[in-house]
CSV table of C-alpha atoms in Angstrom, one decimal:
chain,number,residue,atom,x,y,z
A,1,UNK,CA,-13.3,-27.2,62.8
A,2,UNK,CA,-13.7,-24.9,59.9
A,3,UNK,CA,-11.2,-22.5,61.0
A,4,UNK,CA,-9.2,-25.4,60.6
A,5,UNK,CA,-9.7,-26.3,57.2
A,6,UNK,CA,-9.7,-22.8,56.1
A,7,UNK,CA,-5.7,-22.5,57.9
A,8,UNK,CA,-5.0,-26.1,56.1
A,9,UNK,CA,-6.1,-24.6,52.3
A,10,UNK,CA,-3.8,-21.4,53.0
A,11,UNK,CA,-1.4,-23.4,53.5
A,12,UNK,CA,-0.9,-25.3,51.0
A,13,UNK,CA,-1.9,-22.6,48.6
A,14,UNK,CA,1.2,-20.9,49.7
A,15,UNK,CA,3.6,-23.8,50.0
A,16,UNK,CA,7.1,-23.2,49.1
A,17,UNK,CA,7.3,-26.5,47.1
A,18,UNK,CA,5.4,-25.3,44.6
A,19,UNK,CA,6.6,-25.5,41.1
A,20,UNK,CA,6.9,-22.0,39.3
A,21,UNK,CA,5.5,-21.0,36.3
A,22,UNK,CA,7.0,-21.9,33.1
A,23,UNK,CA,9.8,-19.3,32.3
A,24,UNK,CA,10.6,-18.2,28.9
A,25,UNK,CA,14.2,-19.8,27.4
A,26,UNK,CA,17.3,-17.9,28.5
A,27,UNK,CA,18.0,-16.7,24.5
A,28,UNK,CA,14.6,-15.3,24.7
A,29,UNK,CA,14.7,-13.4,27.6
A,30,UNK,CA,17.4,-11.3,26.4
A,31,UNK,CA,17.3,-7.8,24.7
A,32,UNK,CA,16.5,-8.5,21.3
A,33,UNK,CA,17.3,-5.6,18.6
A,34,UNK,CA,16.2,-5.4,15.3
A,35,UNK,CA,18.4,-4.1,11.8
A,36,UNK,CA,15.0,-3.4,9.2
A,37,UNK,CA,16.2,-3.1,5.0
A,38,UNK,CA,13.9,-2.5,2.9
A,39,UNK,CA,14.0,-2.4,-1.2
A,40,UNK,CA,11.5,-1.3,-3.1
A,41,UNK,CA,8.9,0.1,-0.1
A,42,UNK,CA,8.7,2.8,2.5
A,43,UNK,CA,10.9,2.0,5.1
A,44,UNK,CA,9.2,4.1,7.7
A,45,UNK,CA,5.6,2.9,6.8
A,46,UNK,CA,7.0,-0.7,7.9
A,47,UNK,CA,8.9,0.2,10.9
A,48,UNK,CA,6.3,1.4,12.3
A,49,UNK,CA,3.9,-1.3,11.5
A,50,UNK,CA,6.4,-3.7,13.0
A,51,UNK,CA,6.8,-1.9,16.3
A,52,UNK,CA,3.3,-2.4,16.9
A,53,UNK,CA,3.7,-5.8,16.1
A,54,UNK,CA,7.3,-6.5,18.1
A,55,UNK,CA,7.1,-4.7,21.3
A,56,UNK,CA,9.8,-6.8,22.5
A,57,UNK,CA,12.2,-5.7,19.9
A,58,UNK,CA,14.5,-2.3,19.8
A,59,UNK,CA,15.4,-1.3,16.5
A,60,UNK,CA,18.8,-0.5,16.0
A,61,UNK,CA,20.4,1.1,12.7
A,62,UNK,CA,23.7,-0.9,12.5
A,63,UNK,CA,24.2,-4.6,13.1
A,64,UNK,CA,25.3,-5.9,16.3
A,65,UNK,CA,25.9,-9.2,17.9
A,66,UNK,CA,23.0,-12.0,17.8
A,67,UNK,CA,20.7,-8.8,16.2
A,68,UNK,CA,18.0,-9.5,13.7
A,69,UNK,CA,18.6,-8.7,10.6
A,70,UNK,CA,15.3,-8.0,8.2
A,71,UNK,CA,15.5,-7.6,4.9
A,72,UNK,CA,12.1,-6.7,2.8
A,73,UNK,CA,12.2,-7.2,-0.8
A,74,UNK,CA,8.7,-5.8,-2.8
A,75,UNK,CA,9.1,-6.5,-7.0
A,76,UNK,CA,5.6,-5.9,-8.2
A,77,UNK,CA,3.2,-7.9,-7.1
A,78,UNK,CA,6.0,-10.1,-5.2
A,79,UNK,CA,7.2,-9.6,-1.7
A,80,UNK,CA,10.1,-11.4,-0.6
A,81,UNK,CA,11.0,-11.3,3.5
A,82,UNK,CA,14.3,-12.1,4.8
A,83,UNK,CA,15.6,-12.9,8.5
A,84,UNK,CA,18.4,-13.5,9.3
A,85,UNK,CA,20.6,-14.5,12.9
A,86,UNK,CA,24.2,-15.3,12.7
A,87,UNK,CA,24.5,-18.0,10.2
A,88,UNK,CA,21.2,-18.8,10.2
A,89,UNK,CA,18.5,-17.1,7.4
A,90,UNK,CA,14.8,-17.7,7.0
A,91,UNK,CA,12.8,-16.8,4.0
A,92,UNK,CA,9.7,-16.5,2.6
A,93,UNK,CA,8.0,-15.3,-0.5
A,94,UNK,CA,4.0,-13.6,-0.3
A,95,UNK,CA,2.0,-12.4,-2.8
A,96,UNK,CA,0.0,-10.0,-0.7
A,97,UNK,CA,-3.7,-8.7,-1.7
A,98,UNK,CA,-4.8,-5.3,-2.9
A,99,UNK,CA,-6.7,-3.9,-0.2
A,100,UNK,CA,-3.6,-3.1,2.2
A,101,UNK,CA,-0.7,-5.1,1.6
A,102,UNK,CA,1.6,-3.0,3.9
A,103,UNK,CA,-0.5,-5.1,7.2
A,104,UNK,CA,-0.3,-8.2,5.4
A,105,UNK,CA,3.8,-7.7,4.8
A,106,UNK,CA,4.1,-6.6,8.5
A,107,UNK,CA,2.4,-9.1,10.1
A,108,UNK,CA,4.1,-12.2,8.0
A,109,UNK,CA,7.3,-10.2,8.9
A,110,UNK,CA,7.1,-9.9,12.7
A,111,UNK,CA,5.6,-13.9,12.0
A,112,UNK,CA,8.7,-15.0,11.2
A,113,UNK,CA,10.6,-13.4,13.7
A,114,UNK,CA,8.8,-14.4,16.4
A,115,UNK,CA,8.9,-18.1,15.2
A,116,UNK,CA,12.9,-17.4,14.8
A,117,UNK,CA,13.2,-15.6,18.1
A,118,UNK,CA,11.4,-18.7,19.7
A,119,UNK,CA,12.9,-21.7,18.0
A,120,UNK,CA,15.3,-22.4,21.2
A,121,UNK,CA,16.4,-25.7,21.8
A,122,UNK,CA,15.3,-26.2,25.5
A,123,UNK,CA,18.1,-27.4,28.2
A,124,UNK,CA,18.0,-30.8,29.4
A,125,UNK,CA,16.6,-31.4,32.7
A,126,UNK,CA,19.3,-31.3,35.5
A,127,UNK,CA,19.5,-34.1,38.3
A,128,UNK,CA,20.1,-33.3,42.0
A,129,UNK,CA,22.4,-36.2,43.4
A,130,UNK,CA,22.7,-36.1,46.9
A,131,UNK,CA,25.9,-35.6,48.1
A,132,UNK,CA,25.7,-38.4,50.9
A,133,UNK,CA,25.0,-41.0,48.4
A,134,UNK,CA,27.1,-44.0,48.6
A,135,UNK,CA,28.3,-44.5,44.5
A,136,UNK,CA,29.0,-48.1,45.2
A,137,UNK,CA,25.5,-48.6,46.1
A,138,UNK,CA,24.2,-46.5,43.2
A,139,UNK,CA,26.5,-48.8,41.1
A,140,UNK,CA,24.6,-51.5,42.0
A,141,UNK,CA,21.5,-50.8,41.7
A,142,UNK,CA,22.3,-49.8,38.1
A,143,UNK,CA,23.5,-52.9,37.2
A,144,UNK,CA,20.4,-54.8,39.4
A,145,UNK,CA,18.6,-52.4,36.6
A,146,UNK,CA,19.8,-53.6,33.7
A,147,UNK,CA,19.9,-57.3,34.5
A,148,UNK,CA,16.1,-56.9,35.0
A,149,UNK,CA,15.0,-55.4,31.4
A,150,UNK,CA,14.7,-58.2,28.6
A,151,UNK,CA,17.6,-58.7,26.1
A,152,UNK,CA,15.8,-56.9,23.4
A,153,UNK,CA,15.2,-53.8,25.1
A,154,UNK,CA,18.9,-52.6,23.3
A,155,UNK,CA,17.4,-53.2,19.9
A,156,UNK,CA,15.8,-50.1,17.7
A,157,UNK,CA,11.5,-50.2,18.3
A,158,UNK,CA,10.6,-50.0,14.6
A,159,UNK,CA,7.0,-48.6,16.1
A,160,UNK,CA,6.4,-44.9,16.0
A,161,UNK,CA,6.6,-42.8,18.8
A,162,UNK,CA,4.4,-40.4,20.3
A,163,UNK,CA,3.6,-37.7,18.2
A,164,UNK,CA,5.3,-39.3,15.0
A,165,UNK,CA,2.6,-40.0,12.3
A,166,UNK,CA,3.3,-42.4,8.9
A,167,UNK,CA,5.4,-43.9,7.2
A,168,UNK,CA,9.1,-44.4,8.2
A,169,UNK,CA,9.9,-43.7,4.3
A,170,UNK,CA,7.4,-40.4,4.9
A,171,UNK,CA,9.1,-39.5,8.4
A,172,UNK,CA,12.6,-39.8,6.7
A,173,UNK,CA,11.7,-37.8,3.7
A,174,UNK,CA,10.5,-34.9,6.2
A,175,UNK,CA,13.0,-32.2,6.4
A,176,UNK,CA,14.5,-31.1,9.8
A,177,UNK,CA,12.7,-28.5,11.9
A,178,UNK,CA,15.6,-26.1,12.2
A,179,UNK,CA,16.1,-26.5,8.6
A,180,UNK,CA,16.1,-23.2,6.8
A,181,UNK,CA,13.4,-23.2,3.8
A,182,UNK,CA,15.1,-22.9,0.0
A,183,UNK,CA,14.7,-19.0,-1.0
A,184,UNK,CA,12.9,-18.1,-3.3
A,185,UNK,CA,13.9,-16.8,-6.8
A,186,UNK,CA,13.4,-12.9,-7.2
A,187,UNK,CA,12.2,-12.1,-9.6
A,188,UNK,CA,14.4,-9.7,-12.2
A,189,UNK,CA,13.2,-8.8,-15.3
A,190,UNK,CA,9.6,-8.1,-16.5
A,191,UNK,CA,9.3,-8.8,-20.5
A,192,UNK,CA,6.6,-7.1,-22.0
A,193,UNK,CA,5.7,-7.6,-25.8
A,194,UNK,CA,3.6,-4.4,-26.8
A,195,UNK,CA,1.2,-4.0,-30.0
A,196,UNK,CA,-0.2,-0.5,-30.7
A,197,UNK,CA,-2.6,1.3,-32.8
A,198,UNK,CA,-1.8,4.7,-33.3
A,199,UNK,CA,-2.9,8.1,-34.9
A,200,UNK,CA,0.0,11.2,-35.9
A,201,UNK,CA,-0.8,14.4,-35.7
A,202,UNK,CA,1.7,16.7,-37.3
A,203,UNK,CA,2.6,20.1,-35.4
A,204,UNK,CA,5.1,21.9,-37.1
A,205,UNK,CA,3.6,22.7,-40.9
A,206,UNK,CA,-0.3,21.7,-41.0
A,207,UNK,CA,-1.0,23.5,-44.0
A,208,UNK,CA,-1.6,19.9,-45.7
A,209,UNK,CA,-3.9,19.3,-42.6
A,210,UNK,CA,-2.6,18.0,-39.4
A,211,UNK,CA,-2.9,14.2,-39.9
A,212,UNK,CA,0.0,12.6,-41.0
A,213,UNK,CA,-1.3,9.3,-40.7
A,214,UNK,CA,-2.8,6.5,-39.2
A,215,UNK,CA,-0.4,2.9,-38.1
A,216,UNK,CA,0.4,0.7,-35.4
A,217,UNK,CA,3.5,-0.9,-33.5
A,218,UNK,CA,5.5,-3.6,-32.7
A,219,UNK,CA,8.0,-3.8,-29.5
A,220,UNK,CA,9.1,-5.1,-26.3
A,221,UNK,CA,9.6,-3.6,-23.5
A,222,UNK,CA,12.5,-5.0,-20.5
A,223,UNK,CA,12.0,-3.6,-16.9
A,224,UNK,CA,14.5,-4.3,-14.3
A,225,UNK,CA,13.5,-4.4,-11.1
A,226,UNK,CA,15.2,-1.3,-10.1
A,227,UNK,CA,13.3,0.4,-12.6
A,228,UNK,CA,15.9,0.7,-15.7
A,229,UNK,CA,13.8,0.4,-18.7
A,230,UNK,CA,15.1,-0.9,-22.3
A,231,UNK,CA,13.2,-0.3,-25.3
A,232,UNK,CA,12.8,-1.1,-29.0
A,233,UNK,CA,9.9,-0.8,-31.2
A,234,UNK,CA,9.0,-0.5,-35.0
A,235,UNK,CA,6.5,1.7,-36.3
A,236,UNK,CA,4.3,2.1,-39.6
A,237,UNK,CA,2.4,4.8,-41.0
A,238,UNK,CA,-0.2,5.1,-43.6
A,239,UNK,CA,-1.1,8.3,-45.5
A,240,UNK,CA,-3.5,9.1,-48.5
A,241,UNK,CA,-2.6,12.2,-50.5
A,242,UNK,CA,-4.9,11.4,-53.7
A,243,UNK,CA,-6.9,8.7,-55.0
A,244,UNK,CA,-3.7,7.1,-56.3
A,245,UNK,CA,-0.6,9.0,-54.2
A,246,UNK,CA,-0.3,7.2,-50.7
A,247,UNK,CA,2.8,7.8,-48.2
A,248,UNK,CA,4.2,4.8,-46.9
A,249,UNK,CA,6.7,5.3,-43.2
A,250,UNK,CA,8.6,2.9,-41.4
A,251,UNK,CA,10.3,3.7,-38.8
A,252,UNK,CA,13.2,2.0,-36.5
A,253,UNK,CA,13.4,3.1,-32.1
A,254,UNK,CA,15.7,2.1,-29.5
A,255,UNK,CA,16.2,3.7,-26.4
A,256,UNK,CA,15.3,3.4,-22.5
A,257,UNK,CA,13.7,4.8,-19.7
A,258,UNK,CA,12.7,4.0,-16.4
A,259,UNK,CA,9.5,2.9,-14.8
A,260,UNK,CA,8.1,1.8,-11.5
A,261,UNK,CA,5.3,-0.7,-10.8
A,262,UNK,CA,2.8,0.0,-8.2
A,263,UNK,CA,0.5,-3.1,-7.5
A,264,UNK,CA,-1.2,-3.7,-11.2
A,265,UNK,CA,0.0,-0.2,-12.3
A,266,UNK,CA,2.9,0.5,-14.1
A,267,UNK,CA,4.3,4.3,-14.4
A,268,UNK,CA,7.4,5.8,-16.1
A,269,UNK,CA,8.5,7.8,-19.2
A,270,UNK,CA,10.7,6.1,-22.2
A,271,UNK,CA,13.2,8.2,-24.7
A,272,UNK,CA,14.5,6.8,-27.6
A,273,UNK,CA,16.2,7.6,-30.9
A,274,UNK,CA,15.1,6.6,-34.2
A,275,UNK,CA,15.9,5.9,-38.2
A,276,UNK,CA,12.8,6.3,-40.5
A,277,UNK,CA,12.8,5.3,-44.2
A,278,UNK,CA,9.7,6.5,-46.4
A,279,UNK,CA,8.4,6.5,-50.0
A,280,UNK,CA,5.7,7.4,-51.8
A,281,UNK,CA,3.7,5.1,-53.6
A,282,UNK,CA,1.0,5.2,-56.8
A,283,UNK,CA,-1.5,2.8,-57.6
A,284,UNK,CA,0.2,0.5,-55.1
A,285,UNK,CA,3.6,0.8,-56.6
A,286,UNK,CA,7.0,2.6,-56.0
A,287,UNK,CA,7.0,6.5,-56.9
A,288,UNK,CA,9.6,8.6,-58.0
A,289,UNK,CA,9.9,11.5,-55.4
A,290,UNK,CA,11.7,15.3,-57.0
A,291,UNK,CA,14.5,16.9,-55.5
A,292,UNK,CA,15.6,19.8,-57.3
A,293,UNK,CA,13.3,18.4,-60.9
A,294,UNK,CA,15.9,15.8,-60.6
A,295,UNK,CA,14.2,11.8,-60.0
A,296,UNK,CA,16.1,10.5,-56.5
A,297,UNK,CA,15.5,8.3,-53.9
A,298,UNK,CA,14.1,9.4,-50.5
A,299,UNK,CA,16.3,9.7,-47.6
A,300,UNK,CA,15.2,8.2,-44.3
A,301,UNK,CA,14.6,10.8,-41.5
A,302,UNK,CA,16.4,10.9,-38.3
A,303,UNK,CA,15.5,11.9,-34.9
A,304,UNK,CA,13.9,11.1,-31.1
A,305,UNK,CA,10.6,10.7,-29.8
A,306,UNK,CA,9.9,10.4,-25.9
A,307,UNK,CA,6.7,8.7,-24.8
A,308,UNK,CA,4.7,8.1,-21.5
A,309,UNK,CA,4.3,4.9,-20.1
A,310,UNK,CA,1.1,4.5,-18.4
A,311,UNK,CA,-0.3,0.8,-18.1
A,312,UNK,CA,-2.5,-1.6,-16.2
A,313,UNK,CA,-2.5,-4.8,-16.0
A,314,UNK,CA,-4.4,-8.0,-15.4
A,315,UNK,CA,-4.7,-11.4,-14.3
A,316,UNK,CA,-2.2,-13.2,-11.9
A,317,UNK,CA,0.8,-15.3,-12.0
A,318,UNK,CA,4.1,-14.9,-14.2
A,319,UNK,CA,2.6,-13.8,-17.0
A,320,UNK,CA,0.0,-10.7,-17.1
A,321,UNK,CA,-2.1,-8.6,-19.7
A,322,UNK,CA,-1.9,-5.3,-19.8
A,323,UNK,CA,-3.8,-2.4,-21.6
A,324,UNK,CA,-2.8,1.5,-21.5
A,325,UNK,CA,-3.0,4.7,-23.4
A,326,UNK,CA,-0.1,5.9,-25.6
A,327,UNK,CA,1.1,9.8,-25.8
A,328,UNK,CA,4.0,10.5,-27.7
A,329,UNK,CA,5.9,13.3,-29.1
A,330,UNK,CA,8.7,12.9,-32.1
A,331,UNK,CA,10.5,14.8,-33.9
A,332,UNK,CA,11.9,13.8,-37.2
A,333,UNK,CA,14.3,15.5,-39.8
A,334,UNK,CA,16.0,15.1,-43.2
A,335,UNK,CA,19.8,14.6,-42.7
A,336,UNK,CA,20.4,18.0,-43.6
A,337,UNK,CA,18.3,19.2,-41.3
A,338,UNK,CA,15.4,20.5,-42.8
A,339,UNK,CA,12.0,18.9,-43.2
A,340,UNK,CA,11.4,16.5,-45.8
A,341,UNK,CA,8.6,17.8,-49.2
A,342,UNK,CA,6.4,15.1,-50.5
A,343,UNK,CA,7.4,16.4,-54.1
A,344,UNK,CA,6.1,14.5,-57.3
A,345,UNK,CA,5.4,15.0,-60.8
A,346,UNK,CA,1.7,14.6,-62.4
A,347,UNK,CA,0.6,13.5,-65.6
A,348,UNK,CA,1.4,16.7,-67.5
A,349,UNK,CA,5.3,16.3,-66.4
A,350,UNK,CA,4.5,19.1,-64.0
A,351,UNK,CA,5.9,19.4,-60.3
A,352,UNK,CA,3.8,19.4,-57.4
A,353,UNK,CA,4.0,19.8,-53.6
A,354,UNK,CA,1.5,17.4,-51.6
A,355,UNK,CA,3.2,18.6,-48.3
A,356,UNK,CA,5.6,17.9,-45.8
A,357,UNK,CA,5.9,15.1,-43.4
A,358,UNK,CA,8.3,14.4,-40.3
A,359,UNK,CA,9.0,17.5,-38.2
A,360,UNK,CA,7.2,17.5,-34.7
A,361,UNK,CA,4.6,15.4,-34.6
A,362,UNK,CA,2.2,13.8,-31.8
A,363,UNK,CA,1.3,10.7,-31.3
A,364,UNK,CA,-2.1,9.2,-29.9
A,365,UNK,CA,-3.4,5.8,-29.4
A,366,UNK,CA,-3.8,2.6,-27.6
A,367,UNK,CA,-1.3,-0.3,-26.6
A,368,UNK,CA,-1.7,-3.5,-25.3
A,369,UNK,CA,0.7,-7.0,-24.6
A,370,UNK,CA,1.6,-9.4,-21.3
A,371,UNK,CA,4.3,-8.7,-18.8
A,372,UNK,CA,6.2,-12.1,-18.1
A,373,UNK,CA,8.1,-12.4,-14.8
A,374,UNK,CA,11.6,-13.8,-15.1
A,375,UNK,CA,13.0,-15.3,-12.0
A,376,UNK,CA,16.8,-15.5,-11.5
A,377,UNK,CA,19.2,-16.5,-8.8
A,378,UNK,CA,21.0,-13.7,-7.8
């Protein structure tokens, strides 16, 4: 009797009319390749953190038909991750942490390209008619069918069905599954307003001592996101010579450079040319400055400085502070060339040299301002 039972479980545990286990969509089953861009990251770094990720996926270096085509996007602080099959494009925009955001990019990456590879509409459900079945007979029963079910099973139910939740104003307003999500603005231009405060050390002639005076700055700064760098800026100085000689400086920068952000850290070198008017002053009031023992007015110096740009910033959102050191080097001549003489005449009419100024010069000191994000469609 047991050995009974024991033949009647095997088999039915191998019975042919068993139903197989669910099998993958056909789309999915295929060989799925992979085309990887990236802008502003290591491509290799990510490649291979999404082959760990997408096993099922060979990379390939040039489109092909029904490929993959990912495209990663890192500006700053913002990441922006692109797929794309056929017509069809996905997108989505991450703000990934500190601690190791080349994981978090991956794995929201080979996210989305799973859910993309997956999103397969599943066939309809195919009905075996026997052959030997007589249609007029299957004719009627249809219509024996549909004289049995009430006269207002035509009409719309407006009940929810299974798996709908709220509203039908709510359920309307939802947008399609297959729908692609609106991409997301990259983001172009940084905007950074800079103050400074800043001490000049003069290089070329220190016999007068190698201050040349103490000031701050006023500028803004415009990064691109491919790094270009436009700059302007004005500067004043501050210098006592006596208890009633000061030297006043003012001077006028524009130039560019280029830069590169790394997470909160911002890294690049600027150049620019300048214009510099300056004029002695005593007790407070406009001097006369000696060329030749003749009275004339001051020509403003001409020349270039180029400056580091090293700055860190805080906070999160659009619009950042930031704090950094400043390192500069100028250099700054008379128009003919040579370097300008503070000369000026004393009580007794006589002539006297309180030094130069301009030449090469080095500048030290602290800046500060906020970096503001501005998003625009391409």
């Amino acid at each position: 009797m047991r050995l009974g039972q024991w033949a009647l479980a095997l088999s039915l545990s191998h019975s042919p009319d068993r139903d197989p286990a669910p099998a993958l969509p056909a789309a999915a089953q295929e060989a799925r390749r992979l085309v990887l861009e990236t802008e502003g990251i290591d491509k290799a770094s990510v490649k291979a953190a999404l082959a760990l990720r997408l096993r099922d996926f060979e990379f390939v270096d040039a489109p092909v038909p029904d490929a993959f085509l990912v495209r990663i996007e890192v500006a700053g602080d913002a990441v922006r991750v692109q797929v794309q099959r056929g017509t069809d494009r996905w997108t989505r925009q991450l703000q990934p942490s500190m601690e190791d955001p080349l994981q978090e990019i991956a794995t929201a990456c080979a996210n989305l390209v799973t859910t993309v590879a997956y999103e397969v509409p599943e066939p309809p459900p195919v009905v075996d008619v026997p052959a030997d079945v007589d249609a007029d007979a299957d004719s009627d029963a249809n219509a024996n069918a549909d004289a049995d079910e009430p006269a207002n099973a035509d009409a719309e139910s407006d009940e929810p069905t299974m798996g709908e939740t709220g509203s039908l104003e709510e359920r309307a307003a939802r947008p399609e599954p297959n729908e692609p999500p609106v991409p997301a603005e990259p983001v172009v231009w940084t905007i950074s307003p800079t103050l400074a405060a800043q001490t000049t050390l003069e290089l070329t002639t220190p016999s007068d001592g190698v201050l040349s005076g103490f000031g701050g700055s006023l500028g803004v700064d415009a990064r691109h996101r491919n790094g270009g760098l436009l700059h302007f800026e004005a500067r004043a100085l501050g210098r006592g010579y006596t208890t009633d000689i000061t030297l006043a400086r003012l001077r006028l920068a524009v130039g560019g450079g280029y830069a590169r952000q790394r997470r909160r850290w911002t890294l690049g070198v600027v150049g620019a040319v300048a214009i510099e008017p300056w004029w002695p002053l005593r007790n407070r009031a406009r001097a006369e400055v000696l060329r030749e023992r003749v009275p004339s007015r001051p020509a403003p110096m001409l020349g270039a400085h180029a400056r580091l740009v090293a700055r860190r910033s805080f906070g999160e959102g659009s619009v950042r502070f930031w704090l950094g050191p400043r390192l500069e080097l100028s250099g700054m001549l008379s128009p003919d060339g040579g370097i300008p003489q503070l000369l000026v005449s004393d009580a007794r009419g006589d002539t006297r040299s309180l030094g130069s100024l301009g030449g090469l010069e080095i500048g030290l000191g602290l800046e500060f301002g906020l970096q503001i994000a501005a998003q625009r469609g391409r």
